[in-house]
Amino acid sequence: MSQVTQSIGKLIDELAKLPGIGRKSAERLAYHLLRVNKTDALGLAEAIRDVRDNVHYCRTCYNLAEGELCPICSDVRRDQQQLCIVEQPRDLMALEQAGVYRGLYHVLLGRIAPLDGIGPDQLTIDRLVDRVRAGGISEIIMATNPTVEGNGTALHISNLLSEFPVSITRLARGITTGSLIEYTNKEVLEEALTGRQRL
Ligand SMILES: [Zn+2]
């Protein structure tokens, strides 16, 4: 027989589904939410509802956005000739926090992973090719993760884009093979960007 009421049990079950939250942490969080004042606890529920109702993918680059375009695509001061290719919005966020890149992005929403059954068609690669075909872009910076799959994805894309008059570079120096951009610190990202090499 369970020791908790049905609604507490449900809350613990939901929290335990979150990444990195084990059963014990889920219990601790649930009791914390019962202890704090009601406004704070419901603030969390509202923030979750808001983000799910209002946030979607940018029409142009597939970053997260609340309007049609994300804040980066709507910013006319950004360099419209540079396009940095990342796997996920989290990677874009890491590069933005490093604060050294002033161009635009294209978010693939994943990487080519044959073993997981993810092919190029499931990513936003077609849309990327359309953007490059439309013209105005002079440099593509491949910032997929330096993993086997990230490198394979970068190679696939650079082959597709080879028919266009754009220079294609790859983040290189600094980021250790296999490490993930989202966990790489600002200094290393800065070095990787400035030291980018032609693919
Ligand atoms: Zn955008």
Short mmCIF file of C-alpha atoms and ligand atoms in Angstrom, two decimals:
data_model
loop_
_atom_site.label_atom_id
_atom_site.label_comp_id
_atom_site.label_asym_id
_atom_site.label_seq_id
_atom_site.Cartn_x
_atom_site.Cartn_y
_atom_site.Cartn_z
CA MET A 1 0.00 0.00 0.00
CA SER A 2 1.34 3.42 -0.92
CA GLN A 3 2.23 5.80 1.88
CA VAL A 4 1.28 8.95 -0.08
CA THR A 5 -2.03 10.35 -1.25
CA GLN A 6 -3.04 9.86 -4.86
CA SER A 7 -2.23 13.42 -5.95
CA ILE A 8 1.19 13.47 -4.26
CA GLY A 9 1.93 10.11 -5.85
CA LYS A 10 0.99 11.50 -9.26
CA LEU A 11 3.23 14.56 -8.79
CA ILE A 12 6.16 12.35 -7.75
CA ASP A 13 5.59 10.12 -10.81
CA GLU A 14 5.60 13.15 -13.13
CA LEU A 15 8.72 14.70 -11.57
CA ALA A 16 10.54 11.37 -11.73
CA LYS A 17 10.04 11.33 -15.52
CA LEU A 18 12.30 14.41 -15.85
CA PRO A 19 15.89 13.78 -16.98
CA GLY A 20 18.35 13.51 -14.13
CA ILE A 21 15.63 13.27 -11.47
CA GLY A 22 15.56 9.97 -9.62
CA ARG A 23 12.75 8.75 -7.39
CA LYS A 24 14.28 10.24 -4.23
CA SER A 25 14.78 13.68 -5.79
CA ALA A 26 11.24 13.58 -7.17
CA GLU A 27 9.92 12.94 -3.65
CA ARG A 28 12.03 15.77 -2.24
CA LEU A 29 10.77 18.18 -4.93
CA ALA A 30 7.16 17.15 -4.42
CA TYR A 31 7.34 17.81 -0.67
CA HIS A 32 9.16 21.07 -1.34
CA LEU A 33 6.29 22.19 -3.61
CA LEU A 34 3.84 21.38 -0.83
CA ARG A 35 5.82 23.43 1.68
CA VAL A 36 6.45 26.64 -0.31
CA ASN A 37 3.67 29.20 -0.64
CA LYS A 38 0.94 28.44 -3.11
CA THR A 39 1.82 31.31 -5.49
CA ASP A 40 5.38 30.03 -5.95
CA ALA A 41 4.26 26.46 -6.50
CA LEU A 42 1.59 27.46 -9.03
CA GLY A 43 4.10 29.82 -10.71
CA LEU A 44 6.02 26.73 -11.79
CA ALA A 45 2.86 25.12 -13.19
CA GLU A 46 2.02 28.32 -15.09
CA ALA A 47 5.55 28.67 -16.48
CA ILE A 48 5.33 25.13 -17.85
CA ARG A 49 1.92 25.83 -19.40
CA ASP A 50 3.11 29.15 -20.90
CA VAL A 51 6.21 27.68 -22.47
CA ARG A 52 4.22 24.83 -24.02
CA ASP A 53 1.49 27.14 -25.31
CA ASN A 54 3.68 29.96 -26.63
CA VAL A 55 7.07 28.63 -27.67
CA HIS A 56 7.54 27.01 -31.06
CA TYR A 57 10.25 26.84 -33.73
CA CYS A 58 11.37 29.95 -35.64
CA ARG A 59 10.02 29.89 -39.18
CA THR A 60 13.46 30.62 -40.61
CA CYS A 61 16.13 29.00 -38.43
CA TYR A 62 14.27 26.56 -36.12
CA ASN A 63 15.56 28.20 -32.97
CA LEU A 64 12.94 28.53 -30.23
CA ALA A 65 10.67 31.51 -30.76
CA GLU A 66 7.52 33.09 -29.37
CA GLY A 67 6.64 35.05 -32.52
CA GLU A 68 7.08 33.88 -36.11
CA LEU A 69 10.79 34.69 -35.96
CA CYS A 70 13.25 34.13 -33.12
CA PRO A 71 15.04 37.14 -31.55
CA ILE A 72 18.20 36.42 -33.60
CA CYS A 73 16.46 36.29 -37.00
CA SER A 74 14.55 39.48 -36.11
CA ASP A 75 17.76 41.35 -35.21
CA VAL A 76 18.85 43.35 -38.27
CA ARG A 77 22.21 44.17 -36.66
CA ARG A 78 23.33 40.52 -36.95
CA ASP A 79 25.63 39.64 -39.84
CA GLN A 80 23.23 38.26 -42.46
CA GLN A 81 26.05 36.66 -44.48
CA GLN A 82 27.17 34.15 -41.85
CA LEU A 83 25.21 31.05 -41.00
CA CYS A 84 26.21 28.84 -38.08
CA ILE A 85 24.80 25.29 -38.20
CA VAL A 86 24.00 23.69 -34.84
CA GLU A 87 22.23 20.50 -33.81
CA GLN A 88 19.90 21.87 -31.12
CA PRO A 89 18.64 25.18 -29.71
CA ARG A 90 20.77 24.36 -26.61
CA ASP A 91 23.94 24.57 -28.74
CA LEU A 92 22.83 27.93 -30.13
CA MET A 93 22.30 29.12 -26.57
CA ALA A 94 25.83 28.05 -25.57
CA LEU A 95 27.34 29.93 -28.52
CA GLU A 96 25.23 33.00 -27.77
CA GLN A 97 26.35 32.95 -24.16
CA ALA A 98 29.96 32.87 -25.33
CA GLY A 99 29.07 36.15 -27.06
CA VAL A 100 31.59 35.98 -29.89
CA TYR A 101 29.36 35.17 -32.84
CA ARG A 102 27.29 37.88 -34.54
CA GLY A 103 25.84 36.03 -37.53
CA LEU A 104 22.68 33.97 -38.01
CA TYR A 105 22.01 30.31 -37.22
CA HIS A 106 20.34 27.25 -38.61
CA VAL A 107 19.18 24.62 -36.12
CA LEU A 108 19.04 21.09 -37.53
CA LEU A 109 16.89 19.74 -34.67
CA GLY A 110 19.10 16.67 -34.39
CA ARG A 111 21.93 14.91 -36.21
CA ILE A 112 22.09 12.14 -38.77
CA ALA A 113 22.18 8.95 -36.70
CA PRO A 114 21.68 5.83 -38.83
CA LEU A 115 21.82 3.54 -35.77
CA ASP A 116 18.88 5.43 -34.23
CA GLY A 117 17.05 5.47 -37.57
CA ILE A 118 17.50 9.25 -38.01
CA GLY A 119 18.17 10.19 -41.62
CA PRO A 120 18.73 13.60 -43.27
CA ASP A 121 15.00 13.84 -44.09
CA GLN A 122 14.07 14.05 -40.41
CA LEU A 123 16.23 17.15 -39.91
CA THR A 124 15.80 20.70 -41.25
CA ILE A 125 18.45 20.22 -43.96
CA ASP A 126 16.08 20.85 -46.90
CA ARG A 127 15.18 24.21 -45.42
CA LEU A 128 18.88 25.00 -44.94
CA VAL A 129 19.60 24.27 -48.60
CA ASP A 130 16.69 26.56 -49.54
CA ARG A 131 18.18 29.34 -47.43
CA VAL A 132 21.58 29.01 -49.05
CA ARG A 133 20.04 28.77 -52.52
CA ALA A 134 18.13 32.01 -51.88
CA GLY A 135 21.55 33.73 -51.75
CA GLY A 136 23.11 36.38 -49.54
CA ILE A 137 25.10 33.92 -47.41
CA SER A 138 28.87 33.86 -47.83
CA GLU A 139 30.04 31.63 -44.97
CA ILE A 140 28.63 28.49 -43.38
CA ILE A 141 30.12 27.55 -40.01
CA MET A 142 29.54 23.92 -39.09
CA ALA A 143 29.04 23.80 -35.33
CA THR A 144 27.63 20.30 -35.03
CA ASN A 145 29.10 18.38 -32.10
CA PRO A 146 32.57 16.83 -32.63
CA THR A 147 31.17 13.31 -32.30
CA VAL A 148 31.07 10.61 -35.00
CA GLU A 149 27.46 11.53 -35.81
CA GLY A 150 28.04 15.29 -35.61
CA ASN A 151 31.03 15.03 -37.95
CA GLY A 152 29.07 12.81 -40.34
CA THR A 153 26.23 15.33 -40.36
CA ALA A 154 28.64 18.21 -41.09
CA LEU A 155 30.17 16.23 -43.95
CA HIS A 156 26.78 15.36 -45.44
CA ILE A 157 25.71 19.00 -45.35
CA SER A 158 28.96 20.34 -46.77
CA ASN A 159 28.63 17.90 -49.70
CA LEU A 160 25.09 19.13 -50.32
CA LEU A 161 26.20 22.76 -50.21
CA SER A 162 29.33 22.33 -52.34
CA GLU A 163 27.47 23.49 -55.46
CA PHE A 164 26.88 26.92 -53.92
CA PRO A 165 29.43 29.76 -53.80
CA VAL A 166 29.82 29.72 -49.99
CA SER A 167 32.87 29.08 -47.86
CA ILE A 168 32.29 26.21 -45.42
CA THR A 169 34.23 26.14 -42.16
CA ARG A 170 34.17 23.87 -39.13
CA LEU A 171 34.61 24.70 -35.44
CA ALA A 172 37.77 22.88 -34.67
CA ARG A 173 40.54 23.72 -32.29
CA GLY A 174 39.78 23.66 -28.62
CA ILE A 175 36.69 21.47 -28.51
CA THR A 176 37.80 17.96 -27.61
CA THR A 177 36.55 15.19 -29.85
CA GLY A 178 33.40 13.70 -28.41
CA SER A 179 32.62 16.62 -26.11
CA LEU A 180 29.34 18.48 -26.51
CA ILE A 181 29.05 22.14 -27.46
CA GLU A 182 26.35 22.78 -24.88
CA TYR A 183 28.77 21.83 -22.07
CA THR A 184 31.81 23.60 -23.50
CA ASN A 185 32.89 26.78 -21.74
CA LYS A 186 32.93 30.27 -23.19
CA GLU A 187 36.71 30.54 -23.64
CA VAL A 188 36.95 27.27 -25.54
CA LEU A 189 33.96 28.16 -27.76
CA GLU A 190 35.53 31.53 -28.47
CA GLU A 191 38.78 29.86 -29.51
CA ALA A 192 36.92 27.28 -31.59
CA LEU A 193 35.07 29.99 -33.46
CA THR A 194 38.03 32.23 -34.14
CA GLY A 195 40.20 29.25 -35.07
CA ARG A 196 37.63 27.71 -37.40
CA GLN A 197 39.03 25.86 -40.40
CA ARG A 198 37.92 25.36 -43.95
CA LEU A 199 36.12 22.06 -44.56
ZN ZN B 1 15.32 32.29 -36.16
#
